[in-house]
Each structure stands twice: as C-alpha cells, then as structure tokens.
Short mmCIF file of C-alpha atoms in Angstrom, two decimals:
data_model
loop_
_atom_site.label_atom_id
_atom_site.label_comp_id
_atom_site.label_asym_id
_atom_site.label_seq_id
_atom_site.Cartn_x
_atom_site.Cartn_y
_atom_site.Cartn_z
CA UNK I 1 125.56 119.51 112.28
CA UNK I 2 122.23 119.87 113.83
CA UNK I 3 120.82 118.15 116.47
CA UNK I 4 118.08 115.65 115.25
CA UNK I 5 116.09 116.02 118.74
CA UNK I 6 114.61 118.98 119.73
CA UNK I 7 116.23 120.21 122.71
CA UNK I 8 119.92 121.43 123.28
CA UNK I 9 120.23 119.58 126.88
CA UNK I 10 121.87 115.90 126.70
CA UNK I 11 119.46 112.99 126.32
CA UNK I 12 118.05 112.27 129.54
CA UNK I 13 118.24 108.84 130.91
CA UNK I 14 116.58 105.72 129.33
CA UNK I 15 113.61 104.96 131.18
CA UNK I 16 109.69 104.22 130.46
CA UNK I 17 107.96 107.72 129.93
CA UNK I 18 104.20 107.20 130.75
CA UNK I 19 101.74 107.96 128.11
CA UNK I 20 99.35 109.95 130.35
CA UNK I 21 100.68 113.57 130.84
CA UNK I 22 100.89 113.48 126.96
CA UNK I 23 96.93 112.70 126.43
CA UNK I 24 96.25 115.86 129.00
CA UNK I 25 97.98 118.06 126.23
CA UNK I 26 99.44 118.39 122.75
CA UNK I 27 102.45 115.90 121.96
CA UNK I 28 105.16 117.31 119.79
CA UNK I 29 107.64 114.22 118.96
CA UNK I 30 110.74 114.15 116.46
CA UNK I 31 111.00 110.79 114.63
CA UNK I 32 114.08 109.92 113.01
CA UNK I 33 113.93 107.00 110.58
CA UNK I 34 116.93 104.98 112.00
CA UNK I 35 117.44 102.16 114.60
CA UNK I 36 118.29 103.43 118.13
CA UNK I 37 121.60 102.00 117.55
CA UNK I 38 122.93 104.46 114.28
CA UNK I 39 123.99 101.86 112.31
CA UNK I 40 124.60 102.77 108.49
CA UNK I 41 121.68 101.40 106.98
CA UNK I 42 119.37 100.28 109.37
CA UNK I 43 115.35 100.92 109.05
CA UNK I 44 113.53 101.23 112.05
CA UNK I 45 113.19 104.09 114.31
CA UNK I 46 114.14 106.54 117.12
CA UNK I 47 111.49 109.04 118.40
CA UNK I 48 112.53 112.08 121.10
CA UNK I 49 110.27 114.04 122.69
CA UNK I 50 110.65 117.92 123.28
CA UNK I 51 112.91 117.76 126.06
CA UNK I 52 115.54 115.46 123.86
CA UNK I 53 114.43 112.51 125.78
CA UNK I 54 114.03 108.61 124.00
CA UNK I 55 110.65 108.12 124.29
CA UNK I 56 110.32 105.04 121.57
CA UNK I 57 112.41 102.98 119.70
CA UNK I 58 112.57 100.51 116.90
CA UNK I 59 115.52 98.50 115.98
CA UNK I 60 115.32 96.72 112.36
CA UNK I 61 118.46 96.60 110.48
CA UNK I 62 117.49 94.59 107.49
CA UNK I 63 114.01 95.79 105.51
CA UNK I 64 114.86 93.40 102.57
CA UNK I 65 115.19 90.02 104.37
CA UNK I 66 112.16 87.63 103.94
CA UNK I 67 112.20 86.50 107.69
CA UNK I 68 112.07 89.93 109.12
CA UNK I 69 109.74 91.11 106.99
CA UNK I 70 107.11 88.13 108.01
CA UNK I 71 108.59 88.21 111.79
CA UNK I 72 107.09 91.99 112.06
CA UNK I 73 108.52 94.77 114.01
CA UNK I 74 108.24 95.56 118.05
CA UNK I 75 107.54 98.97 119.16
CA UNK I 76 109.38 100.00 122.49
CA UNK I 77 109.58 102.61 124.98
CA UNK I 78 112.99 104.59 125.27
CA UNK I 79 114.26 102.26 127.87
CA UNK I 80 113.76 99.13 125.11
CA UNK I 81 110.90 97.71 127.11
CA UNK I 82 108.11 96.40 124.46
CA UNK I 83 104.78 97.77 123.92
CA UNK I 84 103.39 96.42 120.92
CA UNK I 85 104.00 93.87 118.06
CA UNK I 86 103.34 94.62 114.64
CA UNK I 87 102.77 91.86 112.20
CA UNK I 88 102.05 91.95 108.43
CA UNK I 89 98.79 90.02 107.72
CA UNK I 90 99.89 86.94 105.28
CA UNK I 91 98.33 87.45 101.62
CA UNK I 92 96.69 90.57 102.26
CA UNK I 93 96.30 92.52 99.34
CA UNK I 94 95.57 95.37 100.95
CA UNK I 95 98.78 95.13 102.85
CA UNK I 96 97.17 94.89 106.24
CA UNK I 97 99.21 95.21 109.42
CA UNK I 98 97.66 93.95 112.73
CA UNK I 99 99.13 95.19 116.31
CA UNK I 100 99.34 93.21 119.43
CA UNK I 101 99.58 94.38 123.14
CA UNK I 102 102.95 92.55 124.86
CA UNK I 103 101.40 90.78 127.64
CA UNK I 104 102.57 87.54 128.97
CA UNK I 105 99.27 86.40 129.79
CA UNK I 106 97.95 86.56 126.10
CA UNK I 107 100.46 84.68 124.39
CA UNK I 108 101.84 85.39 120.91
CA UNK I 109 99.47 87.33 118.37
CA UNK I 110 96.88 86.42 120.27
CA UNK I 111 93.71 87.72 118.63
CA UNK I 112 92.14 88.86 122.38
CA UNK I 113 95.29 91.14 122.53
CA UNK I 114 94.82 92.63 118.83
CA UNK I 115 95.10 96.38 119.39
CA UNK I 116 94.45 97.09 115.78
CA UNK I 117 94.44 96.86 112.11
CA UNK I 118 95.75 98.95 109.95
CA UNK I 119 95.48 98.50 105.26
CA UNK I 120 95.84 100.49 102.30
CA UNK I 121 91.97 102.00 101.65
CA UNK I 122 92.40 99.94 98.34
CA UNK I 123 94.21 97.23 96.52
CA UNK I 124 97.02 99.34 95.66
CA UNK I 125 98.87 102.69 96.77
CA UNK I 126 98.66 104.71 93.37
CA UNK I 127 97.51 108.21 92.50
CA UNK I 128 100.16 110.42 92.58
CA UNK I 129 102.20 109.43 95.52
CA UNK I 130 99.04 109.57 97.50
CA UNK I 131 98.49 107.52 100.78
CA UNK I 132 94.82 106.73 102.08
CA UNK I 133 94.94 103.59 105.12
CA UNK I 134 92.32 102.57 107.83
CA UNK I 135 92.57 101.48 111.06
CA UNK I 136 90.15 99.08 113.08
CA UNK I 137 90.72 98.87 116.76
CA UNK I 138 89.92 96.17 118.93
CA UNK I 139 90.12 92.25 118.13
CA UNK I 140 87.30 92.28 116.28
CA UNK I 141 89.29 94.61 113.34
CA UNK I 142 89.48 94.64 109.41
CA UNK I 143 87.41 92.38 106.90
CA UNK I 144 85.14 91.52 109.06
CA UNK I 145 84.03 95.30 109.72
CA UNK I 146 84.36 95.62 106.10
CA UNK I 147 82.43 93.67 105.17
CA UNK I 148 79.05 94.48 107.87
CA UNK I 149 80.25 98.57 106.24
CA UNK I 150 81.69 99.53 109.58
CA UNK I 151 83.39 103.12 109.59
CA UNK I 152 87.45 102.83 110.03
CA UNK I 153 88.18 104.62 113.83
CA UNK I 154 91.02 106.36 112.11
CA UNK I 155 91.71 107.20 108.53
CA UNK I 156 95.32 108.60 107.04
CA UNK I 157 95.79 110.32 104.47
CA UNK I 158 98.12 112.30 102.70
CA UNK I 159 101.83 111.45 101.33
CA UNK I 160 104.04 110.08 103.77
CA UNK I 161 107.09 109.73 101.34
CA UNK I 162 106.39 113.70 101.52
CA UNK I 163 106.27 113.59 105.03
CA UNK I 164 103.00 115.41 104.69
CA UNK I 165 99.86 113.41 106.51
CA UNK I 166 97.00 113.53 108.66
CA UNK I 167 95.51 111.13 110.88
CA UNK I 168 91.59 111.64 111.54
CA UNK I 169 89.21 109.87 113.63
CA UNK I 170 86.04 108.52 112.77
CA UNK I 171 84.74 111.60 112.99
CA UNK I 172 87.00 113.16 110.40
CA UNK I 173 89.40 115.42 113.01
CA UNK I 174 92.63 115.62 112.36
CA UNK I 175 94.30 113.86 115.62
CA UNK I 176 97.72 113.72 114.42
CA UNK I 177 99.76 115.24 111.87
CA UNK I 178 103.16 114.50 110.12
CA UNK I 179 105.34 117.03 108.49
CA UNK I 180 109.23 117.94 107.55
CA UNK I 181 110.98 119.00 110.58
CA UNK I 182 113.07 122.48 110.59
CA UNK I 183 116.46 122.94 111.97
CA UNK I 184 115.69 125.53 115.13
CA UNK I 185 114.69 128.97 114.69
CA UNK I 186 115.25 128.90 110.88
CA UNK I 187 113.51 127.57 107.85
CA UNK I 188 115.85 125.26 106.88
CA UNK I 189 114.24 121.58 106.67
CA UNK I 190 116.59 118.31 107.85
CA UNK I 191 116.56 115.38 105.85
CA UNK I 192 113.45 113.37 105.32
CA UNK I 193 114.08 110.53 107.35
CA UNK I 194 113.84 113.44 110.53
CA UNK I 195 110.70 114.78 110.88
CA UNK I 196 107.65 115.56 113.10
CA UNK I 197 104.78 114.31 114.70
CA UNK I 198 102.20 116.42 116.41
CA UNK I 199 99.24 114.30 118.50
CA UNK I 200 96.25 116.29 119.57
CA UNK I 201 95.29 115.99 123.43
CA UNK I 202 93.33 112.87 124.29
CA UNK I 203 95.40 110.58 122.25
CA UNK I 204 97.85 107.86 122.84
CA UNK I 205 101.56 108.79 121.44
CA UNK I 206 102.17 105.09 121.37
CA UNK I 207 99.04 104.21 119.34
CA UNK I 208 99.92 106.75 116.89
CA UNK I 209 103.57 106.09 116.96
CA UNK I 210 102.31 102.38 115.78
CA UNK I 211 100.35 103.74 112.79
CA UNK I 212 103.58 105.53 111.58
CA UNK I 213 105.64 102.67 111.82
CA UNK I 214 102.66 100.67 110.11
CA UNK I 215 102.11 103.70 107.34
CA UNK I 216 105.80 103.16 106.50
CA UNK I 217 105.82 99.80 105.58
CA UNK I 218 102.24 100.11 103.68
CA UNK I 219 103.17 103.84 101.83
CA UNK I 220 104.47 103.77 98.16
CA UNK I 221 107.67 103.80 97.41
CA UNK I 222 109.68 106.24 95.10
CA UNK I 223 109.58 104.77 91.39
CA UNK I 224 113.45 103.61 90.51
CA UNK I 225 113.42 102.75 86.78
CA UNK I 226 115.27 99.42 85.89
CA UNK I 227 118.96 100.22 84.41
CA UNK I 228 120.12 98.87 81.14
CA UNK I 229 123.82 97.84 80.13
#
C-alpha cells in the first residue's frame, strides 16, 4: 500500500512547525481527508508536509450530528496545539464560515479576533459540480463588504469534489492550487480523500489550510438519488 505522505522516512516528531520558512518559498502539502486518529469514518483532516512530517490536523468524527456541525471545527498544528476556530455563520444562505484566531485574551468568537470569512459566491452551489467562494479577511468581513461592493481578498474556484481548484487573490493570481495526488514516480492517482496542496511563496499554509477545510464543508456534494422499495 502506498504511503499517503510524501516522504519514505518515518513521521518526524509532533511538534509546532512555524509558518515562516514556508512563506519564503513554495509549500507542497499532502492532505488526507481523515482525523489524525484513523478512525473508520471520521471527517476531518491530516496534512504532511514534504518531509512526511504532521504539520496540521483536524479531528471530527461525526459530520452528521447537529451539535458538531453548529460547534464548528478547530484547526491545529501537528503537535494538536490550536490555531484557528471555524464556525458556520447561523442562517446564512450563502453558507458562510467565519475563522477566529485562538487567543486567550480575545475570548470566544470574538469579532476583534475574526481572521476571515469565507461563502458560496451565490445562494447555491450548482452548475455542474462547479465551486466559486469568497473570502473577506479581517473583522470587518462578509455582508458588510458586500454590500459597500468591496472586492473578496481571495476567490476559489473550481471543483473541489474533483479535487481540481484554485485559490486567487484579489488580484486574480492563482496563490494556491488543489489537485489529485499521484502515488511516487508513477501516474497512478490515490484515492480522493488524499490529495495535494501547492501554496505560492508569500502565503500562509495555515490560512489556506483554513479555506480548504472551509471549501469542504461549503462544496456540493455528489447527487445520491432516493431508493425505492
């Protein structure tokens, strides 16, 4: 079976990895949709980088219960330590997410420690297993800026179900992309809950690690018909 992370040395030790030496150059990170703890059936996620190493984690093991779904997920470093909180906006209909910093002095959702918003571009996620979302940064984030016909900082697009996405900045360059990941040194592809993300220098893995997570709970869903006895 092939190693989901992308190095054949043992995982390294569990410990914060700082985000700075990866905004000096390209980040190349293998996401597997699965809590850090490999439970059958769990939904959050484990994310290696190139040396094999845990660099973020998050552990959800029930997508379908009510009270996790409104309590939001918590992104981590490898070592479990949290970064940010991500909450689903109540009675959006845009299915907006919001993100919070974890820092003791701000409290809970606190909106001086929003980090960002992040919606569907429209009411709805249709047209052909297309995704299209926006993302506000700062406190001052999503209908507000809407509304005064501010310009999103970040725009995604593409089909995540697909595995296939960009993520541009305001300026429309592509900062981040998502694709199927290969077994090594052949063109095999893994499974689609492995695959890869690539962040251009100057970026924050852990921002766009949070717009993945986000994208996954906001993308559409395959269509299951209803079964008849």
């Amino acid at each position: 079976m092939s190693k989901i992370y992308p190095s054949e040395n043992k995982r390294n030790e569990l410990k914060p990895k700082g985000d700075d030496d990866c905004r000096s150059r390209r980040s190349t990170l293998t996401v597997w949709k699965r809590s850090s703890m490999s439970f059958q059936g769990t939904d959050g996620f484990t994310v290696f980088d190139q040396q094999g190493r845990l660099v973020f984690r998050v552990d959800n093991y029930s997508r379908n219960h009510p009270c996790v779904a409104a309590s939001g997920l918590v992104l981590m470093d490898g070592a479990g330590n949290a970064l940010l909180s991500l909450k689903p906006q109540i009675l959006s209909m845009q299915n907006q997410w919001n993100a919070y910093r974890e820092e003791d002095d701000c409290g809970k959702s606190s909106p001086r420690c929003k980090v960002f918003s992040m919606r569907s571009s429209s009411m709805a996620f249709f047209g052909g297993g297309k995704d299209k979302a926006e993302v506000f940064m700062g406190s001052a984030s999503g209908r507000g800026r809407q509304q005064r016909g501010t310009t999103p900082d970040f725009r995604i697009e593409g089909s995540f179900r697909n595995r296939n996405c960009k993520i541009r900045n305001a300026e429309g360059e592509v900062v981040a992309k998502i694709a199927r990941k290969r077994v090594m040194n052949s063109t095999v592809m893994l499974s689609d809950d492995v695959f890869s993300l690539v962040i251009q220098p100057g970026y924050s893995s852990e921002l766009i690690m949070a717009f993945v997570i986000v994208l996954d709970r906001i993308s559409t869903k395959p269509y299951t018909p209803a079964l008849c006895s």
